[in-house]
């Protein structure tokens, strides 16, 4: 099917076969590796990835939403090389170091010091675990150990360790492990696509918030926190909502004495147009989780920011009142240095402003290309540098077929079910935006005109493609 899957003696095929023998690939149905072998990537530069046979692919997913300023950015590379020669890592219990201190200072300043303390981890799921534990523990320190349940939104995604998975509502990730999970309260998603006739996005948001209000009114005594992905529920298929939801959420949490956890792991670091998505609602949460883009897409780094007042509830002689989460690589100096270099690039490249033009160009071109109505798509939508649409008749294994066809058009893309999304690195130039849109449209025509059987099962399977 794809030119990348032929010639078993090729350099690509060699890595594909060896990878298959010993590497267990994530989010992959192994039986499909014959049809969809992993792309063996040899190099990255800017928005481009190059395979072992010299073919180039535009990284339209920012490598699972982590890359911001392009692969192998000279400034981040230089900062990392200097850090490497100075201090690659030291434990953060009993020691401290400049990159961890400076990063916490700068992130705190970005919140106007509303969130004054920063706890470090290595991946998004652990940041969520930490936020859940901190919220529960802060309540316990305040004499409210009965507040130990969490509220999550339908279709939300917060990672796949057991604690994070218990507040995740994406069946494909959750179902197999459901017997292991604590139970969370689930409330309506404010997804604007759920609008009834005559409703706008803000009305959907308020309707969803009404359901949350009823739950909190009845159960707040046993609830520690509500966790939300502000503005875009990414993993379920880029479900976007009105900022009005976040304003209601903040007011309800204040009213009922419940913490608000903002999971900005995917939407933070400028992806929605502001550095933090919460800024668009004019609110701050009690805990804010960052990961993915914070290291520029270079190294595993996550962090949880919280209010100084919450930090103070843990300051005590009694060890049991201290926050207990002992992670070996916490505050890794190289990862923090990559994050500092990434924050510098926001300023140097005026990234948030220039992304407005990039997003506008991408949206205008895509809307124009889809305007003919064939193939039929619904809900073309955008929030900052995240753009998505839903294919009306995707057919069986749509995501896998789209992913493979996109390779032939020089794009790395992974639809989620029937949702095609474009989330390129901020480093994308105008002509690259045009290539991305043209390639997306060409891929769409290829996969929607090829014969296939449209089955529900196929659509579900495709989520794993
Ligand atoms: C990716 C993601 C996570 C999990 O991050 P990992 O680093 O993959 O563990 C959590 N929450 C959201 C919103 C995410 O998009």
Tab-separated table of C-alpha atoms and ligand atoms in Angstrom:
chain	number	residue	atom	x	y	z
A	1	UNK	CA	0.000	0.000	0.000
A	2	UNK	CA	2.590	2.513	1.088
A	3	UNK	CA	5.943	2.936	-0.587
A	4	UNK	CA	7.471	2.857	2.891
A	5	UNK	CA	6.417	-0.752	3.513
A	6	UNK	CA	8.007	-2.463	0.495
A	7	UNK	CA	11.536	-3.780	-0.258
A	8	UNK	CA	12.331	-5.915	2.761
A	9	UNK	CA	16.066	-5.410	2.250
A	10	UNK	CA	15.763	-1.630	2.552
A	11	UNK	CA	17.259	0.411	5.389
A	12	UNK	CA	13.758	1.249	6.631
A	13	UNK	CA	12.642	-2.374	6.634
A	14	UNK	CA	15.697	-3.404	8.611
A	15	UNK	CA	14.776	-1.079	11.494
A	16	UNK	CA	11.116	-1.996	11.226
A	17	UNK	CA	11.876	-5.702	11.573
A	18	UNK	CA	14.317	-5.252	14.440
A	19	UNK	CA	11.948	-2.893	16.218
A	20	UNK	CA	9.155	-5.404	15.922
A	21	UNK	CA	11.296	-8.173	17.379
A	22	UNK	CA	12.248	-6.354	20.606
A	23	UNK	CA	10.381	-3.059	21.014
A	24	UNK	CA	6.877	-3.042	22.447
A	25	UNK	CA	5.241	-0.047	20.763
A	26	UNK	CA	2.723	2.063	22.707
A	27	UNK	CA	-0.849	2.649	21.589
A	28	UNK	CA	-0.375	0.063	18.846
A	29	UNK	CA	-2.298	-3.034	17.906
A	30	UNK	CA	0.720	-5.277	17.327
A	31	UNK	CA	-1.133	-7.468	14.851
A	32	UNK	CA	-1.419	-4.447	12.554
A	33	UNK	CA	2.349	-3.947	12.363
A	34	UNK	CA	2.448	-5.849	9.056
A	35	UNK	CA	0.123	-3.324	7.475
A	36	UNK	CA	1.307	-0.292	9.385
A	37	UNK	CA	4.955	-0.754	10.370
A	38	UNK	CA	6.443	2.105	12.416
A	39	UNK	CA	8.217	4.816	10.433
A	40	UNK	CA	11.944	4.455	11.174
A	41	UNK	CA	13.073	8.043	11.739
A	42	UNK	CA	16.759	8.857	11.362
A	43	UNK	CA	16.788	12.644	11.768
A	44	UNK	CA	14.666	15.614	12.756
A	45	UNK	CA	15.092	19.232	11.756
A	46	UNK	CA	12.485	21.985	12.132
A	47	UNK	CA	9.051	20.555	11.341
A	48	UNK	CA	10.581	17.721	9.292
A	49	UNK	CA	11.402	14.112	10.154
A	50	UNK	CA	13.571	12.079	7.764
A	51	UNK	CA	13.502	8.291	7.480
A	52	UNK	CA	16.458	5.988	6.807
A	53	UNK	CA	15.922	6.224	3.057
A	54	UNK	CA	15.877	10.009	2.946
A	55	UNK	CA	12.101	10.512	2.694
A	56	UNK	CA	10.785	13.517	4.639
A	57	UNK	CA	7.608	13.829	6.659
A	58	UNK	CA	6.114	17.013	8.090
A	59	UNK	CA	5.457	16.334	11.780
A	60	UNK	CA	1.818	17.450	11.809
A	61	UNK	CA	1.194	15.981	15.286
A	62	UNK	CA	4.226	17.678	16.898
A	63	UNK	CA	5.297	14.122	17.838
A	64	UNK	CA	2.268	13.501	20.047
A	65	UNK	CA	1.820	17.181	20.934
A	66	UNK	CA	5.213	17.693	22.564
A	67	UNK	CA	7.263	19.625	20.009
A	68	UNK	CA	6.966	23.423	19.942
A	69	UNK	CA	9.861	25.075	18.100
A	70	UNK	CA	10.898	22.265	15.787
A	71	UNK	CA	13.221	19.280	16.059
A	72	UNK	CA	16.904	19.857	16.846
A	73	UNK	CA	16.477	23.592	17.430
A	74	UNK	CA	19.959	25.180	17.566
A	75	UNK	CA	19.217	27.269	20.690
A	76	UNK	CA	17.810	24.363	22.712
A	77	UNK	CA	20.631	22.113	21.509
A	78	UNK	CA	23.243	24.650	22.614
A	79	UNK	CA	21.614	25.128	26.037
A	80	UNK	CA	21.510	21.362	26.561
A	81	UNK	CA	25.133	20.866	25.504
A	82	UNK	CA	26.241	23.521	28.010
A	83	UNK	CA	24.132	21.975	30.789
A	84	UNK	CA	25.469	18.532	29.908
A	85	UNK	CA	29.029	19.696	30.532
A	86	UNK	CA	28.060	21.409	33.806
A	87	UNK	CA	25.511	19.288	35.651
A	88	UNK	CA	23.363	16.637	33.945
A	89	UNK	CA	21.455	15.655	37.083
A	90	UNK	CA	21.471	15.790	40.864
A	91	UNK	CA	18.828	14.668	43.347
A	92	UNK	CA	16.371	17.374	44.389
A	93	UNK	CA	15.874	16.149	47.953
A	94	UNK	CA	18.579	17.780	50.053
A	95	UNK	CA	20.019	19.575	46.998
A	96	UNK	CA	18.876	22.237	44.592
A	97	UNK	CA	20.218	23.664	41.330
A	98	UNK	CA	19.850	26.653	39.058
A	99	UNK	CA	17.685	25.151	36.288
A	100	UNK	CA	15.046	23.853	38.747
A	101	UNK	CA	14.975	27.147	40.660
A	102	UNK	CA	14.896	29.385	37.590
A	103	UNK	CA	12.177	27.346	35.908
A	104	UNK	CA	9.938	27.430	38.992
A	105	UNK	CA	10.512	31.196	39.316
A	106	UNK	CA	9.699	31.888	35.684
A	107	UNK	CA	6.588	29.715	35.603
A	108	UNK	CA	5.325	31.298	38.807
A	109	UNK	CA	5.859	34.746	37.239
A	110	UNK	CA	3.851	33.627	34.184
A	111	UNK	CA	0.865	33.086	36.499
A	112	UNK	CA	1.374	36.487	38.146
A	113	UNK	CA	2.547	34.401	41.132
A	114	UNK	CA	-0.982	33.039	41.616
A	115	UNK	CA	0.653	29.581	41.505
A	116	UNK	CA	3.835	30.150	43.463
A	117	UNK	CA	5.176	26.627	44.014
A	118	UNK	CA	6.230	23.998	41.513
A	119	UNK	CA	6.657	20.229	42.058
A	120	UNK	CA	8.594	18.329	39.379
A	121	UNK	CA	7.956	14.938	37.760
A	122	UNK	CA	8.814	13.265	34.463
A	123	UNK	CA	5.597	12.588	32.586
A	124	UNK	CA	2.059	13.807	32.309
A	125	UNK	CA	0.393	10.871	34.035
A	126	UNK	CA	2.612	11.318	37.108
A	127	UNK	CA	1.805	15.027	37.198
A	128	UNK	CA	-1.861	14.061	37.381
A	129	UNK	CA	-1.135	11.498	40.116
A	130	UNK	CA	0.710	14.198	42.065
A	131	UNK	CA	-2.120	16.725	41.699
A	132	UNK	CA	-4.682	14.151	42.898
A	133	UNK	CA	-2.506	13.185	45.863
A	134	UNK	CA	-1.760	16.812	46.768
A	135	UNK	CA	-5.411	17.782	46.661
A	136	UNK	CA	-6.450	14.895	48.908
A	137	UNK	CA	-3.517	15.495	51.249
A	138	UNK	CA	-4.136	19.247	51.496
A	139	UNK	CA	-7.717	18.519	52.564
A	140	UNK	CA	-6.493	15.925	55.047
A	141	UNK	CA	-4.030	18.426	56.492
A	142	UNK	CA	-6.971	20.784	56.894
A	143	UNK	CA	-8.837	18.127	58.898
A	144	UNK	CA	-11.018	17.050	55.977
A	145	UNK	CA	-9.784	13.511	55.231
A	146	UNK	CA	-13.339	12.689	54.123
A	147	UNK	CA	-12.771	14.700	50.942
A	148	UNK	CA	-11.206	12.003	48.813
A	149	UNK	CA	-13.210	11.589	45.634
A	150	UNK	CA	-12.624	13.267	42.303
A	151	UNK	CA	-14.859	14.605	39.564
A	152	UNK	CA	-13.847	14.233	35.915
A	153	UNK	CA	-15.467	15.169	32.618
A	154	UNK	CA	-16.881	12.684	30.156
A	155	UNK	CA	-14.443	11.945	27.324
A	156	UNK	CA	-11.606	13.462	29.343
A	157	UNK	CA	-8.057	12.099	29.238
A	158	UNK	CA	-5.498	12.472	32.005
A	159	UNK	CA	-2.978	9.705	31.360
A	160	UNK	CA	-2.842	5.965	31.861
A	161	UNK	CA	-1.290	5.086	35.201
A	162	UNK	CA	-3.952	3.686	37.528
A	163	UNK	CA	-4.654	6.943	39.372
A	164	UNK	CA	-4.726	9.028	36.203
A	165	UNK	CA	-6.783	6.397	34.396
A	166	UNK	CA	-9.473	6.522	37.097
A	167	UNK	CA	-10.265	10.107	36.022
A	168	UNK	CA	-9.921	9.274	32.298
A	169	UNK	CA	-13.060	8.515	30.297
A	170	UNK	CA	-11.767	7.228	26.974
A	171	UNK	CA	-13.023	3.632	26.685
A	172	UNK	CA	-10.219	2.333	24.474
A	173	UNK	CA	-7.653	3.143	27.186
A	174	UNK	CA	-9.808	2.430	30.194
A	175	UNK	CA	-12.001	-0.594	29.605
A	176	UNK	CA	-9.391	-3.352	29.967
A	177	UNK	CA	-8.207	-2.000	33.322
A	178	UNK	CA	-11.557	-0.895	34.736
A	179	UNK	CA	-11.534	-3.611	37.457
A	180	UNK	CA	-8.375	-2.033	38.923
A	181	UNK	CA	-9.667	1.523	39.113
A	182	UNK	CA	-11.163	3.630	41.883
A	183	UNK	CA	-14.408	5.255	40.859
A	184	UNK	CA	-14.666	8.920	39.959
A	185	UNK	CA	-17.766	11.016	39.410
A	186	UNK	CA	-18.250	11.739	35.702
A	187	UNK	CA	-20.079	14.859	34.555
A	188	UNK	CA	-21.100	16.135	31.109
A	189	UNK	CA	-18.438	17.370	28.713
A	190	UNK	CA	-19.025	20.961	27.541
A	191	UNK	CA	-18.021	19.865	23.983
A	192	UNK	CA	-19.486	22.545	21.695
A	193	UNK	CA	-20.461	19.866	19.145
A	194	UNK	CA	-23.255	18.839	21.527
A	195	UNK	CA	-25.159	22.063	20.772
A	196	UNK	CA	-28.906	21.626	20.433
A	197	UNK	CA	-30.800	23.698	17.863
A	198	UNK	CA	-30.525	27.359	18.860
A	199	UNK	CA	-27.679	26.772	21.331
A	200	UNK	CA	-24.247	28.330	20.980
A	201	UNK	CA	-21.022	27.037	22.557
A	202	UNK	CA	-21.537	29.129	25.705
A	203	UNK	CA	-25.034	27.667	26.162
A	204	UNK	CA	-23.651	24.115	25.922
A	205	UNK	CA	-20.993	25.088	28.474
A	206	UNK	CA	-23.596	26.414	30.892
A	207	UNK	CA	-25.798	23.352	30.476
A	208	UNK	CA	-22.804	21.126	31.291
A	209	UNK	CA	-21.912	23.324	34.270
A	210	UNK	CA	-25.477	22.959	35.614
A	211	UNK	CA	-24.913	19.206	35.876
A	212	UNK	CA	-21.668	19.783	37.738
A	213	UNK	CA	-23.403	22.230	40.063
A	214	UNK	CA	-26.034	19.648	40.990
A	215	UNK	CA	-23.348	17.048	41.756
A	216	UNK	CA	-21.242	19.413	43.858
A	217	UNK	CA	-24.296	20.631	45.764
A	218	UNK	CA	-25.108	17.055	46.761
A	219	UNK	CA	-21.636	15.543	47.226
A	220	UNK	CA	-19.099	18.297	47.969
A	221	UNK	CA	-18.422	16.950	51.472
A	222	UNK	CA	-16.717	13.889	49.974
A	223	UNK	CA	-15.155	15.569	46.921
A	224	UNK	CA	-11.528	16.769	46.888
A	225	UNK	CA	-11.246	18.199	43.378
A	226	UNK	CA	-12.598	18.537	39.869
A	227	UNK	CA	-10.076	17.814	37.100
A	228	UNK	CA	-10.467	19.359	33.661
A	229	UNK	CA	-8.590	19.787	30.377
A	230	UNK	CA	-9.157	23.510	29.792
A	231	UNK	CA	-10.604	24.513	26.380
A	232	UNK	CA	-9.744	21.348	24.419
A	233	UNK	CA	-10.229	17.696	25.381
A	234	UNK	CA	-7.499	16.529	23.055
A	235	UNK	CA	-7.246	12.736	23.292
A	236	UNK	CA	-10.945	12.116	22.726
A	237	UNK	CA	-10.659	13.902	19.360
A	238	UNK	CA	-10.039	17.630	19.935
A	239	UNK	CA	-13.384	18.383	21.597
A	240	UNK	CA	-13.442	22.154	22.146
A	241	UNK	CA	-15.500	24.182	24.598
A	242	UNK	CA	-16.301	27.763	25.469
A	243	UNK	CA	-14.200	29.486	28.188
A	244	UNK	CA	-17.521	30.211	29.943
A	245	UNK	CA	-17.330	26.641	31.251
A	246	UNK	CA	-14.063	27.328	33.057
A	247	UNK	CA	-15.441	30.493	34.670
A	248	UNK	CA	-18.470	28.587	35.996
A	249	UNK	CA	-16.204	25.742	37.124
A	250	UNK	CA	-13.966	28.115	39.101
A	251	UNK	CA	-16.996	29.777	40.729
A	252	UNK	CA	-18.575	26.410	41.616
A	253	UNK	CA	-15.353	25.072	43.133
A	254	UNK	CA	-15.040	28.219	45.253
A	255	UNK	CA	-18.676	28.053	46.285
A	256	UNK	CA	-18.581	24.391	47.353
A	257	UNK	CA	-15.038	24.218	48.736
A	258	UNK	CA	-13.560	21.886	46.119
A	259	UNK	CA	-10.139	22.173	44.427
A	260	UNK	CA	-9.825	22.801	40.709
A	261	UNK	CA	-7.099	20.839	38.869
A	262	UNK	CA	-6.291	22.161	35.384
A	263	UNK	CA	-4.600	19.485	33.288
A	264	UNK	CA	-2.748	21.699	30.794
A	265	UNK	CA	-0.421	18.890	29.739
A	266	UNK	CA	-1.590	19.105	26.114
A	267	UNK	CA	-3.197	22.564	25.989
A	268	UNK	CA	-0.525	24.483	27.934
A	269	UNK	CA	2.612	26.142	26.566
A	270	UNK	CA	0.751	28.236	24.013
A	271	UNK	CA	-1.053	25.488	22.146
A	272	UNK	CA	-4.469	27.155	22.526
A	273	UNK	CA	-3.202	30.665	21.765
A	274	UNK	CA	-2.314	31.869	25.290
A	275	UNK	CA	0.565	30.414	27.306
A	276	UNK	CA	-1.888	28.791	29.723
A	277	UNK	CA	-5.339	27.865	28.393
A	278	UNK	CA	-6.889	29.065	31.693
A	279	UNK	CA	-5.863	32.627	30.835
A	280	UNK	CA	-8.627	32.743	28.221
A	281	UNK	CA	-11.200	32.339	30.979
A	282	UNK	CA	-9.399	34.738	33.318
A	283	UNK	CA	-9.086	32.106	36.050
A	284	UNK	CA	-6.352	30.235	37.895
A	285	UNK	CA	-6.812	26.681	39.165
A	286	UNK	CA	-5.564	25.375	42.516
A	287	UNK	CA	-3.281	22.899	40.744
A	288	UNK	CA	-1.967	23.191	37.202
A	289	UNK	CA	-0.285	20.246	35.448
A	290	UNK	CA	2.201	20.839	32.632
A	291	UNK	CA	4.234	18.385	30.575
A	292	UNK	CA	4.510	17.602	26.838
A	293	UNK	CA	5.544	20.988	25.355
A	294	UNK	CA	7.283	22.393	28.424
A	295	UNK	CA	10.668	20.881	27.476
A	296	UNK	CA	10.174	21.860	23.831
A	297	UNK	CA	9.559	18.210	22.998
A	298	UNK	CA	13.089	17.208	24.002
A	299	UNK	CA	13.076	15.437	27.355
A	300	UNK	CA	10.559	13.925	29.757
A	301	UNK	CA	9.515	16.674	32.166
A	302	UNK	CA	6.286	17.379	33.992
A	303	UNK	CA	5.336	19.647	36.838
A	304	UNK	CA	2.471	20.592	39.096
A	305	UNK	CA	2.075	24.217	40.110
A	306	UNK	CA	0.017	25.199	43.110
A	307	UNK	CA	-0.932	28.155	45.289
A	308	UNK	CA	1.408	29.156	48.101
A	309	UNK	CA	-1.515	28.827	50.543
A	310	UNK	CA	-1.868	25.129	49.627
A	311	UNK	CA	1.905	24.630	49.915
A	312	UNK	CA	1.730	26.131	53.424
A	313	UNK	CA	-0.699	23.430	54.612
A	314	UNK	CA	2.172	20.930	54.129
A	315	UNK	CA	4.738	22.916	56.154
A	316	UNK	CA	4.821	21.103	59.497
A	317	UNK	CA	7.040	19.168	61.927
A	318	UNK	CA	4.949	16.051	61.415
A	319	UNK	CA	6.327	14.068	58.434
A	320	UNK	CA	2.872	12.703	57.710
A	321	UNK	CA	1.772	16.244	56.839
A	322	UNK	CA	4.557	16.623	54.257
A	323	UNK	CA	3.897	15.797	50.649
A	324	UNK	CA	5.245	12.319	49.955
A	325	UNK	CA	6.100	11.627	46.359
A	326	UNK	CA	9.692	10.549	45.885
A	327	UNK	CA	10.616	10.400	42.242
A	328	UNK	CA	14.274	9.711	41.422
A	329	UNK	CA	14.662	12.058	38.463
A	330	UNK	CA	12.536	14.860	39.878
A	331	UNK	CA	13.707	18.267	38.629
A	332	UNK	CA	16.228	16.740	36.206
A	333	UNK	CA	18.665	19.531	35.326
A	334	UNK	CA	18.833	18.753	31.599
A	335	UNK	CA	15.060	18.671	31.239
A	336	UNK	CA	14.665	21.917	33.205
A	337	UNK	CA	17.365	23.519	31.049
A	338	UNK	CA	15.506	22.483	27.892
A	339	UNK	CA	12.388	24.096	29.382
A	340	UNK	CA	14.234	27.344	30.149
A	341	UNK	CA	15.586	27.468	26.584
A	342	UNK	CA	12.034	26.831	25.344
A	343	UNK	CA	10.648	29.710	27.438
A	344	UNK	CA	13.374	31.953	25.981
A	345	UNK	CA	12.172	31.079	22.477
A	346	UNK	CA	8.626	32.221	23.271
A	347	UNK	CA	10.027	35.701	23.854
A	348	UNK	CA	12.709	35.726	21.145
A	349	UNK	CA	10.380	34.509	18.425
A	350	UNK	CA	7.284	36.415	19.635
A	351	UNK	CA	5.694	32.988	19.278
A	352	UNK	CA	2.206	33.585	20.656
A	353	UNK	CA	1.662	36.587	18.379
A	354	UNK	CA	3.105	34.975	15.316
A	355	UNK	CA	1.064	31.818	15.933
A	356	UNK	CA	-2.092	33.905	15.413
A	357	UNK	CA	-1.070	34.473	11.788
A	358	UNK	CA	-0.048	30.836	11.351
A	359	UNK	CA	-3.348	29.586	12.744
A	360	UNK	CA	-5.354	32.016	10.609
A	361	UNK	CA	-3.564	30.954	7.436
A	362	UNK	CA	-3.987	27.265	8.196
A	363	UNK	CA	-7.678	27.648	9.005
A	364	UNK	CA	-8.481	29.785	5.948
A	365	UNK	CA	-6.754	27.381	3.562
A	366	UNK	CA	-8.303	24.333	5.116
A	367	UNK	CA	-11.805	25.840	5.101
A	368	UNK	CA	-11.384	26.782	1.448
A	369	UNK	CA	-10.168	23.276	0.569
A	370	UNK	CA	-13.030	21.574	2.394
A	371	UNK	CA	-15.672	23.969	1.065
A	372	UNK	CA	-16.622	21.772	-1.904
A	373	UNK	CA	-18.327	19.428	0.551
A	374	UNK	CA	-16.772	16.264	-0.863
A	375	UNK	CA	-15.800	14.343	1.112
A	376	UNK	CA	-18.255	15.551	3.706
A	377	UNK	CA	-16.757	16.757	6.963
A	378	UNK	CA	-18.368	18.265	10.054
A	379	UNK	CA	-17.306	20.631	12.812
A	380	UNK	CA	-14.216	22.236	11.331
A	381	UNK	CA	-12.849	23.904	14.455
A	382	UNK	CA	-9.798	25.639	15.814
A	383	UNK	CA	-8.420	26.891	19.119
A	384	UNK	CA	-5.007	28.476	18.734
A	385	UNK	CA	-2.642	26.016	17.060
A	386	UNK	CA	-5.078	23.084	17.271
A	387	UNK	CA	-7.282	22.559	14.211
A	388	UNK	CA	-9.616	19.607	13.619
A	389	UNK	CA	-12.588	18.307	11.658
A	390	UNK	CA	-14.701	15.140	11.685
A	391	UNK	CA	-15.109	12.951	8.602
A	392	UNK	CA	-18.757	12.054	8.149
A	393	UNK	CA	-18.322	8.609	6.566
A	394	UNK	CA	-14.888	7.438	7.678
A	395	UNK	CA	-15.326	3.732	6.894
A	396	UNK	CA	-13.409	0.874	8.478
A	397	UNK	CA	-9.942	1.532	9.894
A	398	UNK	CA	-10.100	5.139	8.788
A	399	UNK	CA	-7.354	6.385	11.100
A	400	UNK	CA	-4.932	3.687	9.994
A	401	UNK	CA	-5.682	4.166	6.311
A	402	UNK	CA	-5.355	7.937	6.670
A	403	UNK	CA	-2.073	7.635	8.565
A	404	UNK	CA	-0.570	5.386	5.866
A	405	UNK	CA	-1.821	7.476	2.957
A	406	UNK	CA	-0.524	10.643	4.639
A	407	UNK	CA	2.991	9.148	4.671
A	408	UNK	CA	2.839	9.021	0.887
A	409	UNK	CA	1.997	12.734	0.915
A	410	UNK	CA	4.974	13.485	3.159
A	411	UNK	CA	2.982	13.965	6.369
A	412	UNK	CA	3.072	12.322	9.783
A	413	UNK	CA	-0.573	12.359	10.928
A	414	UNK	CA	-2.646	10.162	13.248
A	415	UNK	CA	-6.372	10.820	13.205
A	416	UNK	CA	-8.325	9.943	16.345
A	417	UNK	CA	-11.262	7.818	15.239
A	418	UNK	CA	-12.964	9.901	12.531
A	419	UNK	CA	-11.348	13.154	13.700
A	420	UNK	CA	-8.502	14.521	11.596
A	421	UNK	CA	-6.420	17.089	13.445
A	422	UNK	CA	-3.501	19.337	12.600
A	423	UNK	CA	-1.249	20.319	15.493
A	424	UNK	CA	2.093	21.261	13.898
A	425	UNK	CA	5.096	22.726	15.746
A	426	UNK	CA	5.096	26.537	16.061
A	427	UNK	CA	8.179	26.597	13.824
A	428	UNK	CA	6.031	25.936	10.747
A	429	UNK	CA	6.600	28.409	7.871
A	430	UNK	CA	3.907	29.678	5.503
A	431	UNK	CA	4.897	27.407	2.625
A	432	UNK	CA	4.964	24.458	5.043
A	433	UNK	CA	1.442	25.339	6.218
A	434	UNK	CA	0.348	25.194	2.583
A	435	UNK	CA	2.050	21.811	2.103
A	436	UNK	CA	0.366	20.542	5.251
A	437	UNK	CA	-3.093	21.633	4.129
A	438	UNK	CA	-2.656	20.423	0.541
A	439	UNK	CA	-1.328	17.068	1.771
A	440	UNK	CA	-4.186	16.699	4.254
A	441	UNK	CA	-6.779	17.359	1.548
A	442	UNK	CA	-5.074	15.010	-0.916
A	443	UNK	CA	-4.868	12.278	1.742
A	444	UNK	CA	-8.517	12.767	2.602
A	445	UNK	CA	-9.530	12.343	-1.030
A	446	UNK	CA	-7.413	9.179	-1.317
A	447	UNK	CA	-8.866	7.466	1.743
A	448	UNK	CA	-12.487	8.464	1.253
A	449	UNK	CA	-12.656	7.368	-2.382
A	450	UNK	CA	-10.915	3.993	-1.898
A	451	UNK	CA	-13.372	1.120	-1.394
A	452	UNK	CA	-13.925	0.051	2.220
A	453	UNK	CA	-16.567	-1.377	4.487
A	454	UNK	CA	-18.036	1.108	6.940
A	455	UNK	CA	-18.472	-0.658	10.237
A	456	UNK	CA	-18.715	0.604	13.804
A	457	UNK	CA	-16.069	-1.895	14.806
A	458	UNK	CA	-13.721	-0.515	12.200
A	459	UNK	CA	-14.134	2.985	13.560
A	460	UNK	CA	-13.387	1.783	17.065
A	461	UNK	CA	-10.320	-0.161	15.980
A	462	UNK	CA	-9.101	2.877	14.149
A	463	UNK	CA	-8.683	4.718	17.436
A	464	UNK	CA	-5.598	2.585	18.046
A	465	UNK	CA	-4.089	3.019	14.600
B	1	LIG	C1	-0.795	13.284	27.183
B	1	LIG	C2	-1.670	13.713	28.295
B	1	LIG	C3	-1.498	13.222	29.592
B	1	LIG	C4	-0.471	12.158	29.930
B	1	LIG	O1	0.827	12.575	29.687
B	1	LIG	P1	1.951	11.437	29.513
B	1	LIG	O2	3.237	12.180	29.518
B	1	LIG	O3	1.664	10.773	28.212
B	1	LIG	O4	1.806	10.517	30.661
B	1	LIG	C5	-2.331	13.689	30.572
B	1	LIG	N1	-3.272	14.607	30.314
B	1	LIG	C6	-3.460	15.110	29.095
B	1	LIG	C7	-4.505	16.147	28.876
B	1	LIG	C8	-2.685	14.665	28.027
B	1	LIG	O5	-2.904	15.114	26.790
